[in-house]
PDB file of C-alpha atoms in Angstrom:
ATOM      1  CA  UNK A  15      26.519  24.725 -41.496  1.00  0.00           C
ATOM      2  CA  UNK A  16      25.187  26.609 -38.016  1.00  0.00           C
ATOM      3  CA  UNK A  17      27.012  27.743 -35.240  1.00  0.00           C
ATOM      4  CA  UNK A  18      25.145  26.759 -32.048  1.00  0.00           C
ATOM      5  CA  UNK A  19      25.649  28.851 -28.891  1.00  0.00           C
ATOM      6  CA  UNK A  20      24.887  28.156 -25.193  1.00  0.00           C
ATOM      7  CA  UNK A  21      21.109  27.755 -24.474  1.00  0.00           C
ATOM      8  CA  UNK A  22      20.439  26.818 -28.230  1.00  0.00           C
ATOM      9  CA  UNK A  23      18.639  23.652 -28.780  1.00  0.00           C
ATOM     10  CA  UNK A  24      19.335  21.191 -31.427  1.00  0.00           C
ATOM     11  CA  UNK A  25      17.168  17.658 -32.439  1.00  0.00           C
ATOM     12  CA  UNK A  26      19.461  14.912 -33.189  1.00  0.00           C
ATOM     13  CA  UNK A  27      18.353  11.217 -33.540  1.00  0.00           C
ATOM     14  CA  UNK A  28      14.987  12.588 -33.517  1.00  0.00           C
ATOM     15  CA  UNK A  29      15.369  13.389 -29.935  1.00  0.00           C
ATOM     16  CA  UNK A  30      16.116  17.618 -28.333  1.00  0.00           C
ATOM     17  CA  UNK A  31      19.243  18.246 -26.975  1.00  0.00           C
ATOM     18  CA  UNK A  32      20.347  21.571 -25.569  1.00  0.00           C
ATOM     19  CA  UNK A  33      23.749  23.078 -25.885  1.00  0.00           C
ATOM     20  CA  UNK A  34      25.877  23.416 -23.339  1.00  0.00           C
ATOM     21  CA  UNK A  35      29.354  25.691 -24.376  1.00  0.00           C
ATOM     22  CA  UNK A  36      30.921  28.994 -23.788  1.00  0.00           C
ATOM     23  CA  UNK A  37      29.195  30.218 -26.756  1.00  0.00           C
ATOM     24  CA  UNK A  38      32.212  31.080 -28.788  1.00  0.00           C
ATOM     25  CA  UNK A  39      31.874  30.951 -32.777  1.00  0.00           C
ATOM     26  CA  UNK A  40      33.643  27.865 -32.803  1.00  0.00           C
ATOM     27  CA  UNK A  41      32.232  26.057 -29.751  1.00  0.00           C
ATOM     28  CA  UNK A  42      29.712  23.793 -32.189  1.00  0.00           C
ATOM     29  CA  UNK A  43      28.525  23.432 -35.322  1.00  0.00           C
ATOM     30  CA  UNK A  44      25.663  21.599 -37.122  1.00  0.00           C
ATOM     31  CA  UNK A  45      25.107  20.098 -40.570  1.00  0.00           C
ATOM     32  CA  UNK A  46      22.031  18.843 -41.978  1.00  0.00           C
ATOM     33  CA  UNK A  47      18.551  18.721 -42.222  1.00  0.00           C
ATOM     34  CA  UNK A  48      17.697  16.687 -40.259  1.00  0.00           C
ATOM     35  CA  UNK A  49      21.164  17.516 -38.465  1.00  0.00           C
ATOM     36  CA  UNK A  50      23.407  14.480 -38.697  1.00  0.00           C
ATOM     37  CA  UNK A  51      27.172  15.842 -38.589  1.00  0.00           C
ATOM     38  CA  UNK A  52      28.154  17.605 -35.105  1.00  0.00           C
ATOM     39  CA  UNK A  53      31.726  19.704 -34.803  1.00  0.00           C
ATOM     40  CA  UNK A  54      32.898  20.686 -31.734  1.00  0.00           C
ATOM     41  CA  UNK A  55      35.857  22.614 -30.736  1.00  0.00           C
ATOM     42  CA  UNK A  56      37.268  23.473 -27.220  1.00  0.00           C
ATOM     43  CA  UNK A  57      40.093  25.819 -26.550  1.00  0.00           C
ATOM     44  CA  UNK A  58      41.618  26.338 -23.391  1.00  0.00           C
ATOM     45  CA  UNK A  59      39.785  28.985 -21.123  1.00  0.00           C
ATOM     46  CA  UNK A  60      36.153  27.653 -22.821  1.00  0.00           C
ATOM     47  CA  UNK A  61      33.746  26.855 -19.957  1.00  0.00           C
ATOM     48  CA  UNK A  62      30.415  26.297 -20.156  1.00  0.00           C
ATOM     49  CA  UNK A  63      28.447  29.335 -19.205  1.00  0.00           C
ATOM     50  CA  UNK A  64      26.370  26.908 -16.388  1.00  0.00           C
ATOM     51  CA  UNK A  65      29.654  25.528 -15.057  1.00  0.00           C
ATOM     52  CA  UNK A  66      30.345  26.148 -11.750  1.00  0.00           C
ATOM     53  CA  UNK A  67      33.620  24.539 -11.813  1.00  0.00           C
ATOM     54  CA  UNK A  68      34.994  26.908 -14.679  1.00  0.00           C
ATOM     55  CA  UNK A  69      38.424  26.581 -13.176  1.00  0.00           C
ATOM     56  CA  UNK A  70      38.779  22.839 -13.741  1.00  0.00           C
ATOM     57  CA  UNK A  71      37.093  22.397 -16.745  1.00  0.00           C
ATOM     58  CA  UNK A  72      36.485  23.117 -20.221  1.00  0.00           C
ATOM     59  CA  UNK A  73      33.311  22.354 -22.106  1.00  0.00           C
ATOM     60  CA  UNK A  74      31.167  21.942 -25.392  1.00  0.00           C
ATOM     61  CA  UNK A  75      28.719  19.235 -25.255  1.00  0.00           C
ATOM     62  CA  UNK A  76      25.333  18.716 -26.080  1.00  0.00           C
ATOM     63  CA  UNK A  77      22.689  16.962 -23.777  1.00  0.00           C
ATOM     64  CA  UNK A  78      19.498  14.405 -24.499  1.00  0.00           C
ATOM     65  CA  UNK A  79      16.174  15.410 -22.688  1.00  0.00           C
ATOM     66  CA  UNK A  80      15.649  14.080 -19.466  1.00  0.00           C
ATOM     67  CA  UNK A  81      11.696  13.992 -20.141  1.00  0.00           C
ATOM     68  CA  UNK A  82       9.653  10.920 -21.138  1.00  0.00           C
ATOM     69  CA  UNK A  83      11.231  11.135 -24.558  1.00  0.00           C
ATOM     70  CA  UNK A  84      14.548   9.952 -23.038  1.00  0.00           C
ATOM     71  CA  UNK A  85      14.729   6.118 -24.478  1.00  0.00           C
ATOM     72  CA  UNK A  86      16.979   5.269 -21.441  1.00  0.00           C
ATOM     73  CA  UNK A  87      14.746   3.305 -18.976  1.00  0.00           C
ATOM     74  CA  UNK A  88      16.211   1.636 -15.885  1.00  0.00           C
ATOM     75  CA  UNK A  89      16.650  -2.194 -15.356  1.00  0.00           C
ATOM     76  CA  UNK A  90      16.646  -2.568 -19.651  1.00  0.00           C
ATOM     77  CA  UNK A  91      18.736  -2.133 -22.664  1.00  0.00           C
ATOM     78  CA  UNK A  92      19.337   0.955 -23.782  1.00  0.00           C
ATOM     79  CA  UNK A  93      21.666   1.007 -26.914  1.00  0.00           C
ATOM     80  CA  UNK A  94      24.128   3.768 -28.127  1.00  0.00           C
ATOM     81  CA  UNK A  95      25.668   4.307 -31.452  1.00  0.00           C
ATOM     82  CA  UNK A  96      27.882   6.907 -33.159  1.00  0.00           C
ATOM     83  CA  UNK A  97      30.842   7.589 -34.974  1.00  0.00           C
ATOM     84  CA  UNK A  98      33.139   9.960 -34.248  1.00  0.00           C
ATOM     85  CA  UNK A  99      36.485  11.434 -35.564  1.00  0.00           C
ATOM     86  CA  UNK A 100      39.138  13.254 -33.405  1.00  0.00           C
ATOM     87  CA  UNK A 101      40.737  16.234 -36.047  1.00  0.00           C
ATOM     88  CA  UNK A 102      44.557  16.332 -36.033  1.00  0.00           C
ATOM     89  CA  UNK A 103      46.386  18.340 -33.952  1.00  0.00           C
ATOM     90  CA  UNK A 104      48.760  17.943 -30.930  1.00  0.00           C
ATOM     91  CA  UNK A 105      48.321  14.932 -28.676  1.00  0.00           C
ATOM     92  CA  UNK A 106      45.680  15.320 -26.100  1.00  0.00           C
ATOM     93  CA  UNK A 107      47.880  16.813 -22.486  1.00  0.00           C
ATOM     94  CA  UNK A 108      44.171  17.180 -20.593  1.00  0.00           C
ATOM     95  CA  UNK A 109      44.166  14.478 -17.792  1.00  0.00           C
ATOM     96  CA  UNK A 110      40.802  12.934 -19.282  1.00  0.00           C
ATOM     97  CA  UNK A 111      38.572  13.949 -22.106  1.00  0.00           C
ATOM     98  CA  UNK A 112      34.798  12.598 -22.502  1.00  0.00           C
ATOM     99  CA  UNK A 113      34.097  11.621 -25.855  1.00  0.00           C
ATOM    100  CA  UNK A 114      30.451  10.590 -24.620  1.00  0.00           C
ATOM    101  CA  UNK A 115      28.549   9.708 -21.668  1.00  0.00           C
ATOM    102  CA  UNK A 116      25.521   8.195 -19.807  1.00  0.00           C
ATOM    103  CA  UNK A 117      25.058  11.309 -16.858  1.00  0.00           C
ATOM    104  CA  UNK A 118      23.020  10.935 -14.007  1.00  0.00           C
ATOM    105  CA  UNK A 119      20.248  11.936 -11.809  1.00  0.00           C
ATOM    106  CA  UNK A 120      20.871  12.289  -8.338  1.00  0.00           C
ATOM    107  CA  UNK A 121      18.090  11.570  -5.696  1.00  0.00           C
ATOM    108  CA  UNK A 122      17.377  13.720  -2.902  1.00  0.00           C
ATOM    109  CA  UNK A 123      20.122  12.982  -0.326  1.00  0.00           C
ATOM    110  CA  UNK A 124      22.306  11.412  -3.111  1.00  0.00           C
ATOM    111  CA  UNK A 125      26.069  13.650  -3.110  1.00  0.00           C
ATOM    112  CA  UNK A 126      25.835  15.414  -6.836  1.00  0.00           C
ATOM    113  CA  UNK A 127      29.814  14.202  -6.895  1.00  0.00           C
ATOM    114  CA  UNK A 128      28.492  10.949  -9.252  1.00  0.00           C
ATOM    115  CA  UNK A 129      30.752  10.282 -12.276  1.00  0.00           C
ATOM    116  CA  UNK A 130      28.822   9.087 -15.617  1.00  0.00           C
ATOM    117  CA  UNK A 131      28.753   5.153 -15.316  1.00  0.00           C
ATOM    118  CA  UNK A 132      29.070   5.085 -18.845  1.00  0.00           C
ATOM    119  CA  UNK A 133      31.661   7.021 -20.244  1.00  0.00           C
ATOM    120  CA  UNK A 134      33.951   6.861 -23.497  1.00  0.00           C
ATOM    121  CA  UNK A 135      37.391   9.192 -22.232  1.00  0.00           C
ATOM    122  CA  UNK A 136      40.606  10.192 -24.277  1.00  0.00           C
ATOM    123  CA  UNK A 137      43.587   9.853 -22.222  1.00  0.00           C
ATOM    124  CA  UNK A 138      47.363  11.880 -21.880  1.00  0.00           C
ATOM    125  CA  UNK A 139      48.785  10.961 -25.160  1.00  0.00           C
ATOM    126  CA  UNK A 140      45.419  10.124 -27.308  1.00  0.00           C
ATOM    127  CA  UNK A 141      45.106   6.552 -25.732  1.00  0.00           C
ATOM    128  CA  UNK A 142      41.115   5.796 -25.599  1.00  0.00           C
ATOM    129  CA  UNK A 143      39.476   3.839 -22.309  1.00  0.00           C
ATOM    130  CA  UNK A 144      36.068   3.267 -22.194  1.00  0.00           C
ATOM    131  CA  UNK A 145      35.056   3.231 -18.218  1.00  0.00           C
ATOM    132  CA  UNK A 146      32.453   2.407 -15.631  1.00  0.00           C
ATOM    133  CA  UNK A 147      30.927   2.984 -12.374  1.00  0.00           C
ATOM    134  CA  UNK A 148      29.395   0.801  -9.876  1.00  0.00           C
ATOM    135  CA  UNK A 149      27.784   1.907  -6.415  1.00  0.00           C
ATOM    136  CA  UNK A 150      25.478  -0.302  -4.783  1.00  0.00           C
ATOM    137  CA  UNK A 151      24.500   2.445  -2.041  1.00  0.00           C
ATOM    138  CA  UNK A 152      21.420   4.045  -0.988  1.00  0.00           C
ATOM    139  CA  UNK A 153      21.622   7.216  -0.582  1.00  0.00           C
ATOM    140  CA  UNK A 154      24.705   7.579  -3.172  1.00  0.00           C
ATOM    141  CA  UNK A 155      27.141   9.102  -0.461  1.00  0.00           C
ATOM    142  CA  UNK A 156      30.190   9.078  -1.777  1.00  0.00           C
ATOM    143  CA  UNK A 157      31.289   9.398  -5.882  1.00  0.00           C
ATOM    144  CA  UNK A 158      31.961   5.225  -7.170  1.00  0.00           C
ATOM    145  CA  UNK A 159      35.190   4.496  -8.228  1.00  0.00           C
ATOM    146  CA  UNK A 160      36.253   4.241 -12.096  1.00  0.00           C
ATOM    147  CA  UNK A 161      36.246   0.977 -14.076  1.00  0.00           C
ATOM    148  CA  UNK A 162      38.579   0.804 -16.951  1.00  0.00           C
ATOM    149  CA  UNK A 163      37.429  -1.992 -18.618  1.00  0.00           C
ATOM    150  CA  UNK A 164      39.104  -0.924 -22.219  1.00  0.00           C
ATOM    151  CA  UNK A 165      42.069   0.514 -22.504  1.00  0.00           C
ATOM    152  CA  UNK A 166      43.781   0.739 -26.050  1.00  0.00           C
ATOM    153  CA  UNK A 167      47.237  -0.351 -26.943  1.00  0.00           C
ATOM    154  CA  UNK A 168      48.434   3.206 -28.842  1.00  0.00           C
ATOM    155  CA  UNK A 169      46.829   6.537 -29.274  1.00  0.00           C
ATOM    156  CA  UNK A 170      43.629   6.575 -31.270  1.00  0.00           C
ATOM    157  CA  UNK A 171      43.960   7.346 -35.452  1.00  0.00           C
ATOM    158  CA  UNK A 172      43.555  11.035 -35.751  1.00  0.00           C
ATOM    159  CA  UNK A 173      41.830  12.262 -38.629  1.00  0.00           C
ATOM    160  CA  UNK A 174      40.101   9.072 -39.275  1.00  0.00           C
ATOM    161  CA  UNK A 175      36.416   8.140 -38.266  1.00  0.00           C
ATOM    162  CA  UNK A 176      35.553   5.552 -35.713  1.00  0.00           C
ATOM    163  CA  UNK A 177      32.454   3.493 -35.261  1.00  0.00           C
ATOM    164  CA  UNK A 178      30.826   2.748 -31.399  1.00  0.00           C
ATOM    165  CA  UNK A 179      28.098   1.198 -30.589  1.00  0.00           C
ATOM    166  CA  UNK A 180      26.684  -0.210 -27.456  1.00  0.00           C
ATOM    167  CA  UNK A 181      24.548  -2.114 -24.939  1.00  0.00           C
ATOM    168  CA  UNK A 182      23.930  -0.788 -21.315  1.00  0.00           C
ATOM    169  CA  UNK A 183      21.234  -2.234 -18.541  1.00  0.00           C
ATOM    170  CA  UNK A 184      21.816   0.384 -15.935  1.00  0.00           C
ATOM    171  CA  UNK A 185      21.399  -2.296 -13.056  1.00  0.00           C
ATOM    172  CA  UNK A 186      23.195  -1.392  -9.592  1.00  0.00           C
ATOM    173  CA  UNK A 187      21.547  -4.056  -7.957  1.00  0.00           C
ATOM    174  CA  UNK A 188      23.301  -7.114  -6.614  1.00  0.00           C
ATOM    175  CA  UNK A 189      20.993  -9.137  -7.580  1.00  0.00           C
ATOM    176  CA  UNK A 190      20.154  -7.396 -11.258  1.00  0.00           C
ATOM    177  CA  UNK A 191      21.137  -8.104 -14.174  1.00  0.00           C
ATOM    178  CA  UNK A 192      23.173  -5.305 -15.594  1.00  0.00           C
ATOM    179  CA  UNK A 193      26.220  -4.788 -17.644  1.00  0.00           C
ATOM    180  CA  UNK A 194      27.418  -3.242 -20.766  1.00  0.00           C
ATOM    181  CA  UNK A 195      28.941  -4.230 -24.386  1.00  0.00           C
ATOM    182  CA  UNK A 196      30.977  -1.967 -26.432  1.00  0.00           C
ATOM    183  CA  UNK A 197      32.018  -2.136 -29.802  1.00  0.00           C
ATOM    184  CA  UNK A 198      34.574  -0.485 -31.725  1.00  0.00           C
ATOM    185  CA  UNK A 199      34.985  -0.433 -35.246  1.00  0.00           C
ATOM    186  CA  UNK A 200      33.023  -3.727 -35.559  1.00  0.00           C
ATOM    187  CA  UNK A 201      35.217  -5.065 -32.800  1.00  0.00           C
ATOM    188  CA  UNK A 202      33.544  -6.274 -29.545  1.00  0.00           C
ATOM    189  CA  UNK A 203      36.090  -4.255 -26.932  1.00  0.00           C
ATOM    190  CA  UNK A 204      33.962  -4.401 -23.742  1.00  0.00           C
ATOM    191  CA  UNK A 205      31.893  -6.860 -22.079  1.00  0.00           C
ATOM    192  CA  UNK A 206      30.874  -6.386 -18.341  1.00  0.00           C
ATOM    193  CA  UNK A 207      27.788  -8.474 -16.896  1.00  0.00           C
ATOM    194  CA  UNK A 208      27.331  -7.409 -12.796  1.00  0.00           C
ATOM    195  CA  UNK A 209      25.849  -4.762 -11.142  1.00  0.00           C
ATOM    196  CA  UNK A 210      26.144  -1.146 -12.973  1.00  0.00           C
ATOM    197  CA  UNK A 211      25.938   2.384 -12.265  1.00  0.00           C
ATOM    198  CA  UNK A 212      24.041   3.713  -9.351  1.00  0.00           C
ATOM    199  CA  UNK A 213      20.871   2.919  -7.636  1.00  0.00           C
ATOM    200  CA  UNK A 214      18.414   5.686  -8.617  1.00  0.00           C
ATOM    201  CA  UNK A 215      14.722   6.640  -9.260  1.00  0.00           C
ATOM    202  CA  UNK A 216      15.092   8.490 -12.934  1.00  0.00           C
ATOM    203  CA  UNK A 217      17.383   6.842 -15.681  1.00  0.00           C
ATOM    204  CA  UNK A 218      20.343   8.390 -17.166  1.00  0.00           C
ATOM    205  CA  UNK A 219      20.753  10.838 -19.791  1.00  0.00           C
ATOM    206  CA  UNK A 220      23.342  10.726 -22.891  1.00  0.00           C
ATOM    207  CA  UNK A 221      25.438  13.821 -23.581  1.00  0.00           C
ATOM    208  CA  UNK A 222      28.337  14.023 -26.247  1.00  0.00           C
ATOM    209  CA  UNK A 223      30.919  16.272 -27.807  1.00  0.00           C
ATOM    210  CA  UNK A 224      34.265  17.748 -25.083  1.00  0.00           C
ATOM    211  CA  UNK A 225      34.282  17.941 -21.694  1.00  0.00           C
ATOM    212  CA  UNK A 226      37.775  18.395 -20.544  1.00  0.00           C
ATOM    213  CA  UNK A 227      40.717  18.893 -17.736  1.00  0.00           C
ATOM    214  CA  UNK A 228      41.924  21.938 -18.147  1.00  0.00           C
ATOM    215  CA  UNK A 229      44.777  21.915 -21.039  1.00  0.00           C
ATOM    216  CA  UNK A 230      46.252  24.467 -23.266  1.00  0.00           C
ATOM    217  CA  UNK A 231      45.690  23.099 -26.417  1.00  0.00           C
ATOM    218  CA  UNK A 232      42.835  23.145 -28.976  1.00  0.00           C
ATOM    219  CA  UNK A 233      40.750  20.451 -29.653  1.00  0.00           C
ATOM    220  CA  UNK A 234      37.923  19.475 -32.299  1.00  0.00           C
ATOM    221  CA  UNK A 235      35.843  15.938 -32.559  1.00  0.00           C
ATOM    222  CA  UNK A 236      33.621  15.562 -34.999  1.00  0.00           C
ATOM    223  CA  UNK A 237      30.737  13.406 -34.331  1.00  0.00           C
ATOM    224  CA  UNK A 238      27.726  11.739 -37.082  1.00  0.00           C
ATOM    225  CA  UNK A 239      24.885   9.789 -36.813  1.00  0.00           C
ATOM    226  CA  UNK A 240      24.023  10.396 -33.095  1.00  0.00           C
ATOM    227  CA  UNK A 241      21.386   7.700 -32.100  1.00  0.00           C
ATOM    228  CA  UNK A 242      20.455   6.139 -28.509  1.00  0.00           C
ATOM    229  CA  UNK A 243      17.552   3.598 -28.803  1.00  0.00           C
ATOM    230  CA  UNK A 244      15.522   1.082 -26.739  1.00  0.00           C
ATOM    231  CA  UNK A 245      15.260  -0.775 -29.875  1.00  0.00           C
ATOM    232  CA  UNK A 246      18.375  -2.997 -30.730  1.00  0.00           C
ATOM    233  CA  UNK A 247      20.952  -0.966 -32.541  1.00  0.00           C
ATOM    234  CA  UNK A 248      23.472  -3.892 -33.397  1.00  0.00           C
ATOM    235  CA  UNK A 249      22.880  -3.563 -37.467  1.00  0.00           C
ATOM    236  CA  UNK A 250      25.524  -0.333 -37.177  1.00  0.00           C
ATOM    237  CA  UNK A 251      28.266  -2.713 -35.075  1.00  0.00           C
ATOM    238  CA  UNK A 252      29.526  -3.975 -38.442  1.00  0.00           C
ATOM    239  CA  UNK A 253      27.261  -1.513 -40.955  1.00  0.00           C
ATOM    240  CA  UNK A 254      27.646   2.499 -39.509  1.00  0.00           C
ATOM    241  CA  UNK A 255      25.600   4.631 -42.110  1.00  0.00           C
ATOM    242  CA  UNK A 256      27.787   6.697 -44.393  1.00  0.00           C
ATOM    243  CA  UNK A 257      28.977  10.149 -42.593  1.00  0.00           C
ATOM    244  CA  UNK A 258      27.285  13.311 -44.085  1.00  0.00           C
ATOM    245  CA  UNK A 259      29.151  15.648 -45.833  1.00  0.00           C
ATOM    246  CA  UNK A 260      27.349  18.456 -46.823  1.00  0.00           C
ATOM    247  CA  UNK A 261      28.523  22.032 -45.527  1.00  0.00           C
ATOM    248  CA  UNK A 262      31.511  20.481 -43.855  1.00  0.00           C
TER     249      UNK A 262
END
């Protein structure tokens, strides 16, 4: 098991991501070779050392490349998968917690206030929404309202792994055909077909792991078998590969 500071890169899913924490000895952590088990931990007063809103939020995350080896294209599928396990500890206070986004890529002129159309969030009291964004302007002036279009009955299983996968054609066109299906432990729990995310010139690029409203208490997810794909990903809806265990 390595502990991965700020500016440290890391390949997961075949792909590079870079690390984006505080750089604290807890901040991340990696097992395997290839790496295939990620543990993050946030504690209040952690901010990203590129953050230039350190008094709102608290970070450790890492990001996908947003060079040609980015499988996200534009107008397409582009499939996500994961599973993911939120440690125990005291229900989540923060006003919204990313558990895993789609980020984007403002234009010139665009604002660079554009929330992730794509985004898995834990809520006050551990209750999971998965959300979107839809803007259908050009230039992007103004940030695009949130989507809840899951939004779970009682706080998530702590403790306990969970399986996502899903489907995304990042589409804002009125005309396109865009939309996104989400899956939850085998169980279909989105399914949006319309326009989708923004209208842009470069594609999105995933990033998982915390990044939080400011809140006083510790937090640690756990996150395996990172993959994002052009190629259909729909054998892990109702098969996720078994979660590594070595070092951890």
């Amino acid at each position: 098991m390595a502990a991965l500071m700020n500016h440290a890169a890391v390949r997961v899913g075949g792909l590079l991501y870079s690390v984006q924490n505080g750089s604290r000895p807890w901040s991340l952590a990696v097992t395997g070779d290839p790496s295939c088990r990620y543990r993050f931990e946030v504690r209040t007063g952690d901010h990203w050392l590129g953050e230039t809103q350190t008094a709102t939020v608290e970070r450790s995350e890492l990001a996908a490349p947003i060079d040609d080896s980015n499988p996200a294209r534009l107008n397409a599928e582009t499939w996500t998968a994961y599973q993911f396990r939120i440690e125990p500890g005291p229900p989540s206070s923060a006003g919204w917690v990313v558990l895993g986004d789609w980020h984007v890529r403002p234009d010139p002129g665009d604002t660079l206030k554009m929330s992730s159309p794509w985004q898995l969030e834990l809520r006050k009291g551990d209750i999971l929404v998965f959300d979107i964004r839809v803007s259908g302007e050009k230039p992007v002036r103004d940030n695009a309202p949130e989507r809840h279009i899951y939004t779970s009955t009682a706080p998530i299983t702590r403790g306990t792994w969970h399986s996502l996968v899903s489907v995304a054609d990042f589409d804002a066109r009125a005309q396109g055909t865009g939309g996104v299906t989400v899956w939850l432990d085998g169980e279909q729990i989105a399914d949006y077909h319309g326009p989708f995310g923004y209208i842009l010139t470069n594609p999105p690029y995933f990033k998982f792991g915390i990044y939080r409203s400011v809140a006083p208490e510790t937090l640690a997810v756990d996150y395996a078998n990172v993959e994002i794909s052009r190629a259909a990903l729909s054998s892990r809806i109702h098969n996720p590969p078994p979660v590594c265990t070595t070092g951890m």
